[in-house]
Structures are given as C-alpha cells and as structure tokens.
C-alpha cells in the first residue's frame, strides 16, 4: 500500500538534545512538508521541499533543520535551539504541478515529541 | 499574513446539521481545502473548492465565495464518529513560494 510513514509515534528527549524525526513516502510525490501542531491549534509550516536537494523555510523554521537527499525521505531535526519543541509533528507530501492534485496533501500519522 | 479564521468549537446533536464557517484573505487565493482530524491522528482530505458554489459529497458539503473570502463546511445527519476537528486550509500563490495555510481548526462535539 502507498502512503507516508513517520516513526516513532511517540518520542521522548531530554532538553538540550537534538532529535531527528523520520518521514518516508512511497507515493512518488515530488513535494514534502513538515508541520507542527500544538494542542487545540492548527498546523504551522516548518519546512517544505518541492524537489530533491532543495528545501525552503516555512513560517516557523527557527530551531529546525531538514535534508532532502532522496525523493522518498524528508527527515526533520529538532535542535536544542528550538525553545518549545514539545508538539505533534506531521509530515505530508503532494504531487507537483498546478492542478488540484498538486495542492492536495497526504499526511503521515504524526510523531508526538515530548522534551523534558 | 494570510489570516484564516474559523470558530474554535461547536456542539451539535446526533442526527442534526452543523455549519462550520471559514473566512480568509483573498489576495493570492488559489483554492480551499477542508480536512478532518480526529484527536491524535493525521488530517484526512474532505473537500476542495476553487470555484464559487457548493460541492456536495455524501453527508458533507462545502461552499465557496471567492469575492467574499468565505467558505463553509456543512455536515448533515451527524454521527458520533463525526466528532473531530475540521481544518480549513487555503492554497496561496506567492512569489516567495506557494503554500497551504491552515486555520486553527474547529472542534466539533457530537452529543447523543
């Protein structure tokens, strides 16, 4: 079955440690995205990538880093510089182009990160 | 910015109808999505509107007025499983990069 996988579902880290969240898709989508969601809030865009080896900052990129070395993979690193890292992190992907299919994003199951 | 406003929470009775409104800034508008998100899960696609009018899909319908920067999601014959958050998201075309911007979500609670 095609889809997006994120692992692990729950992740716990100590303050001051960097942590990397994985995101893999086998939908052959060109574009991938990382969002952060806080309790009772909407989704905020952290980083996105339209093509391999290229990515752009979203609205809240500070304290995060990404890489896009393969089409299928878009890992997100939460660095110690991120002041409030505890949140629900969602990865998404979409086709490229100008049709609706390019705008519709498919989401992974999410990773809930808790930093203490 | 591209403020997208929707009510925080709504409560309705099983079998009833609920309408969730969404207003957005119109500059750069290129389409509007509604997603459903159950607690702790990923959002799932419900509907897409790019032209004015009503799109009906079973018990769910979505309406768009581009000139007014307004959309609504209509949930009919409510079921307990419809208790979830509903996210309004707008695709904006921007020189700095096209992106999907989400509203804060409307939490719908369906009561027996």
PDB file of C-alpha atoms in Angstrom:
ATOM      1  CA  UNK A   1       0.000   0.000   0.000  1.00  0.00           C
ATOM      2  CA  UNK A   2       1.216   3.511  -0.833  1.00  0.00           C
ATOM      3  CA  UNK A   3       1.476   6.033   1.935  1.00  0.00           C
ATOM      4  CA  UNK A   4       3.553   8.102   4.312  1.00  0.00           C
ATOM      5  CA  UNK A   5       5.210   6.664   7.372  1.00  0.00           C
ATOM      6  CA  UNK A   6       6.538   8.510  10.375  1.00  0.00           C
ATOM      7  CA  UNK A   7       8.357   6.874  13.211  1.00  0.00           C
ATOM      8  CA  UNK A   8       8.256   6.620  16.092  1.00  0.00           C
ATOM      9  CA  UNK A   9       4.711   7.604  17.085  1.00  0.00           C
ATOM     10  CA  UNK A  10       5.900   8.833  20.491  1.00  0.00           C
ATOM     11  CA  UNK A  11       9.364  10.231  21.219  1.00  0.00           C
ATOM     12  CA  UNK A  12      10.834  11.472  24.470  1.00  0.00           C
ATOM     13  CA  UNK A  13      14.022  13.511  24.789  1.00  0.00           C
ATOM     14  CA  UNK A  14      15.890  15.486  27.378  1.00  0.00           C
ATOM     15  CA  UNK A  15      16.261  19.205  26.947  1.00  0.00           C
ATOM     16  CA  UNK A  16      19.457  20.155  25.102  1.00  0.00           C
ATOM     17  CA  UNK A  17      19.495  17.099  22.851  1.00  0.00           C
ATOM     18  CA  UNK A  18      18.960  17.181  19.116  1.00  0.00           C
ATOM     19  CA  UNK A  19      16.403  14.688  17.800  1.00  0.00           C
ATOM     20  CA  UNK A  20      15.600  13.589  14.251  1.00  0.00           C
ATOM     21  CA  UNK A  21      12.093  12.630  13.142  1.00  0.00           C
ATOM     22  CA  UNK A  22      11.785  10.399  10.132  1.00  0.00           C
ATOM     23  CA  UNK A  23       9.338  10.723   7.235  1.00  0.00           C
ATOM     24  CA  UNK A  24       9.199   8.306   4.302  1.00  0.00           C
ATOM     25  CA  UNK A  25       6.743   8.203   1.402  1.00  0.00           C
ATOM     26  CA  UNK A  26       6.255   5.717  -1.431  1.00  0.00           C
ATOM     27  CA  UNK A  27       3.677   7.760  -3.315  1.00  0.00           C
ATOM     28  CA  UNK A  28       6.272   9.067  -5.791  1.00  0.00           C
ATOM     29  CA  UNK A  29       5.412  12.602  -4.719  1.00  0.00           C
ATOM     30  CA  UNK A  30       7.850  15.382  -5.508  1.00  0.00           C
ATOM     31  CA  UNK A  31       6.882  17.737  -2.682  1.00  0.00           C
ATOM     32  CA  UNK A  32       7.158  17.073   1.049  1.00  0.00           C
ATOM     33  CA  UNK A  33       6.284  19.186   4.074  1.00  0.00           C
ATOM     34  CA  UNK A  34       6.768  19.340   7.832  1.00  0.00           C
ATOM     35  CA  UNK A  35       4.138  20.867  10.113  1.00  0.00           C
ATOM     36  CA  UNK A  36       3.953  21.432  13.812  1.00  0.00           C
ATOM     37  CA  UNK A  37       0.665  21.263  15.722  1.00  0.00           C
ATOM     38  CA  UNK A  38       0.223  22.422  19.316  1.00  0.00           C
ATOM     39  CA  UNK A  39      -2.806  21.384  21.425  1.00  0.00           C
ATOM     40  CA  UNK A  40      -6.024  22.904  20.107  1.00  0.00           C
ATOM     41  CA  UNK A  41      -4.158  24.696  17.327  1.00  0.00           C
ATOM     42  CA  UNK A  42      -3.944  24.442  13.566  1.00  0.00           C
ATOM     43  CA  UNK A  43      -0.942  23.315  11.556  1.00  0.00           C
ATOM     44  CA  UNK A  44       2.073  25.580  11.131  1.00  0.00           C
ATOM     45  CA  UNK A  45       4.570  25.006   8.330  1.00  0.00           C
ATOM     46  CA  UNK A  46       8.172  24.384   9.395  1.00  0.00           C
ATOM     47  CA  UNK A  47       9.944  23.443   6.144  1.00  0.00           C
ATOM     48  CA  UNK A  48       8.971  22.205   2.723  1.00  0.00           C
ATOM     49  CA  UNK A  49      10.735  20.718  -0.267  1.00  0.00           C
ATOM     50  CA  UNK A  50       9.487  20.792  -3.853  1.00  0.00           C
ATOM     51  CA  UNK A  51      12.301  18.666  -5.257  1.00  0.00           C
ATOM     52  CA  UNK A  52      15.253  16.563  -4.186  1.00  0.00           C
ATOM     53  CA  UNK A  53      18.227  18.527  -2.830  1.00  0.00           C
ATOM     54  CA  UNK A  54      16.148  21.677  -2.383  1.00  0.00           C
ATOM     55  CA  UNK A  55      14.032  22.952   0.505  1.00  0.00           C
ATOM     56  CA  UNK A  56      12.599  26.218   1.808  1.00  0.00           C
ATOM     57  CA  UNK A  57      11.810  27.612   5.230  1.00  0.00           C
ATOM     58  CA  UNK A  58       8.200  27.790   6.276  1.00  0.00           C
ATOM     59  CA  UNK A  59       6.670  30.082   8.867  1.00  0.00           C
ATOM     60  CA  UNK A  60       8.433  28.681  11.934  1.00  0.00           C
ATOM     61  CA  UNK A  61      11.777  27.263  10.748  1.00  0.00           C
ATOM     62  CA  UNK A  62      13.925  28.585  13.607  1.00  0.00           C
ATOM     63  CA  UNK A  63      15.435  25.761  15.658  1.00  0.00           C
ATOM     64  CA  UNK A  64      14.751  23.127  12.981  1.00  0.00           C
ATOM     65  CA  UNK A  65      16.727  21.690  10.076  1.00  0.00           C
ATOM     66  CA  UNK A  66      15.897  19.318   7.228  1.00  0.00           C
ATOM     67  CA  UNK A  67      17.526  17.461   4.368  1.00  0.00           C
ATOM     68  CA  UNK A  68      16.155  16.030   1.114  1.00  0.00           C
ATOM     69  CA  UNK A  69      18.762  13.681  -0.287  1.00  0.00           C
ATOM     70  CA  UNK A  70      16.213  11.199  -1.627  1.00  0.00           C
ATOM     71  CA  UNK A  71      12.781  11.713  -3.122  1.00  0.00           C
ATOM     72  CA  UNK A  72      11.231   9.308  -0.611  1.00  0.00           C
ATOM     73  CA  UNK A  73      12.714  10.791   2.547  1.00  0.00           C
ATOM     74  CA  UNK A  74      12.483  14.153   4.321  1.00  0.00           C
ATOM     75  CA  UNK A  75      13.860  13.913   7.882  1.00  0.00           C
ATOM     76  CA  UNK A  76      13.383  16.770  10.345  1.00  0.00           C
ATOM     77  CA  UNK A  77      15.907  17.557  13.081  1.00  0.00           C
ATOM     78  CA  UNK A  78      14.678  19.408  16.135  1.00  0.00           C
ATOM     79  CA  UNK A  79      17.735  21.143  17.524  1.00  0.00           C
ATOM     80  CA  UNK A  80      18.460  22.327  21.034  1.00  0.00           C
ATOM     81  CA  UNK A  81      17.913  25.860  19.736  1.00  0.00           C
ATOM     82  CA  UNK A  82      14.164  25.227  19.439  1.00  0.00           C
ATOM     83  CA  UNK A  83      12.745  26.804  22.583  1.00  0.00           C
ATOM     84  CA  UNK A  84       9.467  24.896  22.810  1.00  0.00           C
ATOM     85  CA  UNK A  85       9.953  21.609  20.955  1.00  0.00           C
ATOM     86  CA  UNK A  86       7.189  19.605  22.634  1.00  0.00           C
ATOM     87  CA  UNK A  87       4.465  19.241  19.984  1.00  0.00           C
ATOM     88  CA  UNK A  88       2.798  16.932  17.481  1.00  0.00           C
ATOM     89  CA  UNK A  89       4.798  16.835  14.224  1.00  0.00           C
ATOM     90  CA  UNK A  90       3.136  15.959  10.940  1.00  0.00           C
ATOM     91  CA  UNK A  91       4.818  15.167   7.655  1.00  0.00           C
ATOM     92  CA  UNK A  92       2.932  15.486   4.359  1.00  0.00           C
ATOM     93  CA  UNK A  93       3.557  15.040   0.670  1.00  0.00           C
ATOM     94  CA  UNK A  94       1.933  16.093  -2.583  1.00  0.00           C
ATOM     95  CA  UNK A  95       2.401  15.894  -6.323  1.00  0.00           C
ATOM     96  CA  UNK A  96       3.938  18.864  -8.144  1.00  0.00           C
ATOM     97  CA  UNK A  97       2.254  20.986 -10.824  1.00  0.00           C
ATOM     98  CA  UNK A  98      -0.665  23.383 -10.992  1.00  0.00           C
ATOM     99  CA  UNK A  99      -3.672  21.084 -10.701  1.00  0.00           C
ATOM    100  CA  UNK A 100      -5.642  20.231  -7.574  1.00  0.00           C
ATOM    101  CA  UNK A 101      -3.655  17.028  -7.275  1.00  0.00           C
ATOM    102  CA  UNK A 102      -0.569  19.152  -6.655  1.00  0.00           C
ATOM    103  CA  UNK A 103      -2.202  21.052  -3.806  1.00  0.00           C
ATOM    104  CA  UNK A 104      -3.813  18.116  -2.005  1.00  0.00           C
ATOM    105  CA  UNK A 105      -1.501  16.957   0.727  1.00  0.00           C
ATOM    106  CA  UNK A 106      -1.386  13.464   2.167  1.00  0.00           C
ATOM    107  CA  UNK A 107      -0.371  13.254   5.803  1.00  0.00           C
ATOM    108  CA  UNK A 108       1.600  10.735   7.800  1.00  0.00           C
ATOM    109  CA  UNK A 109       0.348   9.503  11.206  1.00  0.00           C
ATOM    110  CA  UNK A 110       2.493  12.030  13.087  1.00  0.00           C
ATOM    111  CA  UNK A 111       5.111  11.899  15.835  1.00  0.00           C
ATOM    112  CA  UNK A 112       4.355  13.257  19.271  1.00  0.00           C
ATOM    113  CA  UNK A 113       7.590  14.666  20.689  1.00  0.00           C
ATOM    114  CA  UNK A 114       7.945  15.386  24.385  1.00  0.00           C
ATOM    115  CA  UNK A 115      11.026  17.192  25.649  1.00  0.00           C
ATOM    116  CA  UNK A 116      11.616  17.443  29.402  1.00  0.00           C
TER     117      UNK A 116
ATOM    118  CA  UNK B   1      -0.185  37.416   6.558  1.00  0.00           C
ATOM    119  CA  UNK B   2      -2.978  35.146   5.460  1.00  0.00           C
ATOM    120  CA  UNK B   3      -5.269  35.002   8.477  1.00  0.00           C
ATOM    121  CA  UNK B   4      -7.735  32.182   8.249  1.00  0.00           C
ATOM    122  CA  UNK B   5     -10.497  32.388  10.812  1.00  0.00           C
ATOM    123  CA  UNK B   6     -12.855  29.647  11.928  1.00  0.00           C
ATOM    124  CA  UNK B   7     -14.728  29.086  15.201  1.00  0.00           C
ATOM    125  CA  UNK B   8     -12.845  27.250  17.899  1.00  0.00           C
ATOM    126  CA  UNK B   9     -15.552  24.832  18.952  1.00  0.00           C
ATOM    127  CA  UNK B  10     -19.101  23.780  18.080  1.00  0.00           C
ATOM    128  CA  UNK B  11     -21.501  21.329  19.692  1.00  0.00           C
ATOM    129  CA  UNK B  12     -24.392  19.572  17.971  1.00  0.00           C
ATOM    130  CA  UNK B  13     -26.742  16.652  18.481  1.00  0.00           C
ATOM    131  CA  UNK B  14     -26.566  13.332  16.659  1.00  0.00           C
ATOM    132  CA  UNK B  15     -28.686  13.491  13.500  1.00  0.00           C
ATOM    133  CA  UNK B  16     -28.557  17.294  13.308  1.00  0.00           C
ATOM    134  CA  UNK B  17     -26.739  19.632  10.895  1.00  0.00           C
ATOM    135  CA  UNK B  18     -23.711  21.778  11.664  1.00  0.00           C
ATOM    136  CA  UNK B  19     -22.159  24.514   9.527  1.00  0.00           C
ATOM    137  CA  UNK B  20     -18.526  25.475  10.063  1.00  0.00           C
ATOM    138  CA  UNK B  21     -17.570  28.853   8.634  1.00  0.00           C
ATOM    139  CA  UNK B  22     -14.141  29.897   7.416  1.00  0.00           C
ATOM    140  CA  UNK B  23     -13.015  33.351   6.314  1.00  0.00           C
ATOM    141  CA  UNK B  24      -9.684  34.097   4.667  1.00  0.00           C
ATOM    142  CA  UNK B  25      -7.687  36.837   2.984  1.00  0.00           C
ATOM    143  CA  UNK B  26      -8.388  36.752  -0.747  1.00  0.00           C
ATOM    144  CA  UNK B  27      -5.076  38.037  -2.152  1.00  0.00           C
ATOM    145  CA  UNK B  28      -3.271  35.194  -3.923  1.00  0.00           C
ATOM    146  CA  UNK B  29      -6.120  32.728  -3.334  1.00  0.00           C
ATOM    147  CA  UNK B  30      -5.888  29.600  -5.455  1.00  0.00           C
ATOM    148  CA  UNK B  31      -8.110  27.059  -3.750  1.00  0.00           C
ATOM    149  CA  UNK B  32      -9.539  25.983  -0.397  1.00  0.00           C
ATOM    150  CA  UNK B  33      -9.404  22.617   1.341  1.00  0.00           C
ATOM    151  CA  UNK B  34     -11.288  21.125   4.254  1.00  0.00           C
ATOM    152  CA  UNK B  35      -9.640  18.397   6.292  1.00  0.00           C
ATOM    153  CA  UNK B  36     -10.977  16.248   9.127  1.00  0.00           C
ATOM    154  CA  UNK B  37      -8.677  15.398  12.015  1.00  0.00           C
ATOM    155  CA  UNK B  38      -9.538  13.014  14.853  1.00  0.00           C
ATOM    156  CA  UNK B  39      -7.634  13.586  18.085  1.00  0.00           C
ATOM    157  CA  UNK B  40      -4.022  12.437  17.849  1.00  0.00           C
ATOM    158  CA  UNK B  41      -4.339  11.427  14.217  1.00  0.00           C
ATOM    159  CA  UNK B  42      -3.343  12.850  10.859  1.00  0.00           C
ATOM    160  CA  UNK B  43      -5.706  15.138   8.925  1.00  0.00           C
ATOM    161  CA  UNK B  44      -7.647  13.463   6.124  1.00  0.00           C
ATOM    162  CA  UNK B  45      -8.917  15.206   2.998  1.00  0.00           C
ATOM    163  CA  UNK B  46     -12.627  16.074   2.841  1.00  0.00           C
ATOM    164  CA  UNK B  47     -13.129  18.581   0.031  1.00  0.00           C
ATOM    165  CA  UNK B  48     -11.569  21.078  -2.347  1.00  0.00           C
ATOM    166  CA  UNK B  49     -13.170  24.268  -3.722  1.00  0.00           C
ATOM    167  CA  UNK B  50     -11.631  26.569  -6.287  1.00  0.00           C
ATOM    168  CA  UNK B  51     -14.779  27.907  -7.995  1.00  0.00           C
ATOM    169  CA  UNK B  52     -17.749  29.622  -6.378  1.00  0.00           C
ATOM    170  CA  UNK B  53     -20.590  27.401  -5.334  1.00  0.00           C
ATOM    171  CA  UNK B  54     -21.478  24.268  -3.464  1.00  0.00           C
ATOM    172  CA  UNK B  55     -19.675  20.930  -3.722  1.00  0.00           C
ATOM    173  CA  UNK B  56     -21.652  18.030  -2.305  1.00  0.00           C
ATOM    174  CA  UNK B  57     -20.093  14.751  -1.258  1.00  0.00           C
ATOM    175  CA  UNK B  58     -22.448  12.491   0.649  1.00  0.00           C
ATOM    176  CA  UNK B  59     -23.259  13.910   4.081  1.00  0.00           C
ATOM    177  CA  UNK B  60     -20.617  16.627   3.690  1.00  0.00           C
ATOM    178  CA  UNK B  61     -20.871  19.732   1.517  1.00  0.00           C
ATOM    179  CA  UNK B  62     -18.509  22.657   1.080  1.00  0.00           C
ATOM    180  CA  UNK B  63     -19.326  26.125  -0.211  1.00  0.00           C
ATOM    181  CA  UNK B  64     -17.049  28.864  -1.527  1.00  0.00           C
ATOM    182  CA  UNK B  65     -17.478  32.570  -2.272  1.00  0.00           C
ATOM    183  CA  UNK B  66     -14.199  33.902  -3.632  1.00  0.00           C
ATOM    184  CA  UNK B  67     -15.295  37.539  -3.688  1.00  0.00           C
ATOM    185  CA  UNK B  68     -16.234  37.407  -0.008  1.00  0.00           C
ATOM    186  CA  UNK B  69     -13.274  35.288   1.105  1.00  0.00           C
ATOM    187  CA  UNK B  70     -15.720  32.878   2.710  1.00  0.00           C
ATOM    188  CA  UNK B  71     -16.296  29.154   2.830  1.00  0.00           C
ATOM    189  CA  UNK B  72     -18.357  26.790   4.913  1.00  0.00           C
ATOM    190  CA  UNK B  73     -18.394  23.070   5.548  1.00  0.00           C
ATOM    191  CA  UNK B  74     -21.826  21.579   6.121  1.00  0.00           C
ATOM    192  CA  UNK B  75     -22.134  18.297   7.995  1.00  0.00           C
ATOM    193  CA  UNK B  76     -25.560  16.662   7.719  1.00  0.00           C
ATOM    194  CA  UNK B  77     -27.108  13.736   9.610  1.00  0.00           C
ATOM    195  CA  UNK B  78     -24.393  13.994  12.228  1.00  0.00           C
ATOM    196  CA  UNK B  79     -22.975  10.780  13.610  1.00  0.00           C
ATOM    197  CA  UNK B  80     -20.938  10.265  16.765  1.00  0.00           C
ATOM    198  CA  UNK B  81     -17.885   9.458  14.623  1.00  0.00           C
ATOM    199  CA  UNK B  82     -18.033  12.985  13.186  1.00  0.00           C
ATOM    200  CA  UNK B  83     -16.680  14.308  16.484  1.00  0.00           C
ATOM    201  CA  UNK B  84     -13.336  15.690  15.337  1.00  0.00           C
ATOM    202  CA  UNK B  85     -11.526  18.884  14.406  1.00  0.00           C
ATOM    203  CA  UNK B  86     -12.190  20.359  10.988  1.00  0.00           C
ATOM    204  CA  UNK B  87      -9.396  22.335   9.393  1.00  0.00           C
ATOM    205  CA  UNK B  88      -9.855  24.992   6.738  1.00  0.00           C
ATOM    206  CA  UNK B  89      -6.752  25.448   4.559  1.00  0.00           C
ATOM    207  CA  UNK B  90      -6.109  27.887   1.726  1.00  0.00           C
ATOM    208  CA  UNK B  91      -3.595  27.485  -1.101  1.00  0.00           C
ATOM    209  CA  UNK B  92      -1.929  30.820  -1.736  1.00  0.00           C
ATOM    210  CA  UNK B  93       0.172  31.706  -4.749  1.00  0.00           C
ATOM    211  CA  UNK B  94       3.121  33.780  -3.625  1.00  0.00           C
ATOM    212  CA  UNK B  95       6.292  34.974  -5.291  1.00  0.00           C
ATOM    213  CA  UNK B  96       8.189  33.607  -2.317  1.00  0.00           C
ATOM    214  CA  UNK B  97       6.623  30.193  -2.797  1.00  0.00           C
ATOM    215  CA  UNK B  98       3.174  28.674  -2.981  1.00  0.00           C
ATOM    216  CA  UNK B  99       1.922  27.089   0.200  1.00  0.00           C
ATOM    217  CA  UNK B 100      -1.050  25.749   2.066  1.00  0.00           C
ATOM    218  CA  UNK B 101      -2.024  27.853   5.081  1.00  0.00           C
ATOM    219  CA  UNK B 102      -4.192  26.304   7.787  1.00  0.00           C
ATOM    220  CA  UNK B 103      -6.727  27.845  10.092  1.00  0.00           C
ATOM    221  CA  UNK B 104      -6.756  26.930  13.764  1.00  0.00           C
ATOM    222  CA  UNK B 105      -9.381  24.235  13.306  1.00  0.00           C
ATOM    223  CA  UNK B 106     -12.932  23.878  14.627  1.00  0.00           C
ATOM    224  CA  UNK B 107     -13.516  21.166  17.172  1.00  0.00           C
ATOM    225  CA  UNK B 108     -16.968  19.612  16.690  1.00  0.00           C
ATOM    226  CA  UNK B 109     -18.505  17.640  19.512  1.00  0.00           C
ATOM    227  CA  UNK B 110     -21.480  15.448  18.620  1.00  0.00           C
ATOM    228  CA  UNK B 111     -23.718  14.543  21.538  1.00  0.00           C
ATOM    229  CA  UNK B 112     -26.244  11.690  21.687  1.00  0.00           C
TER     230      UNK B 112
END
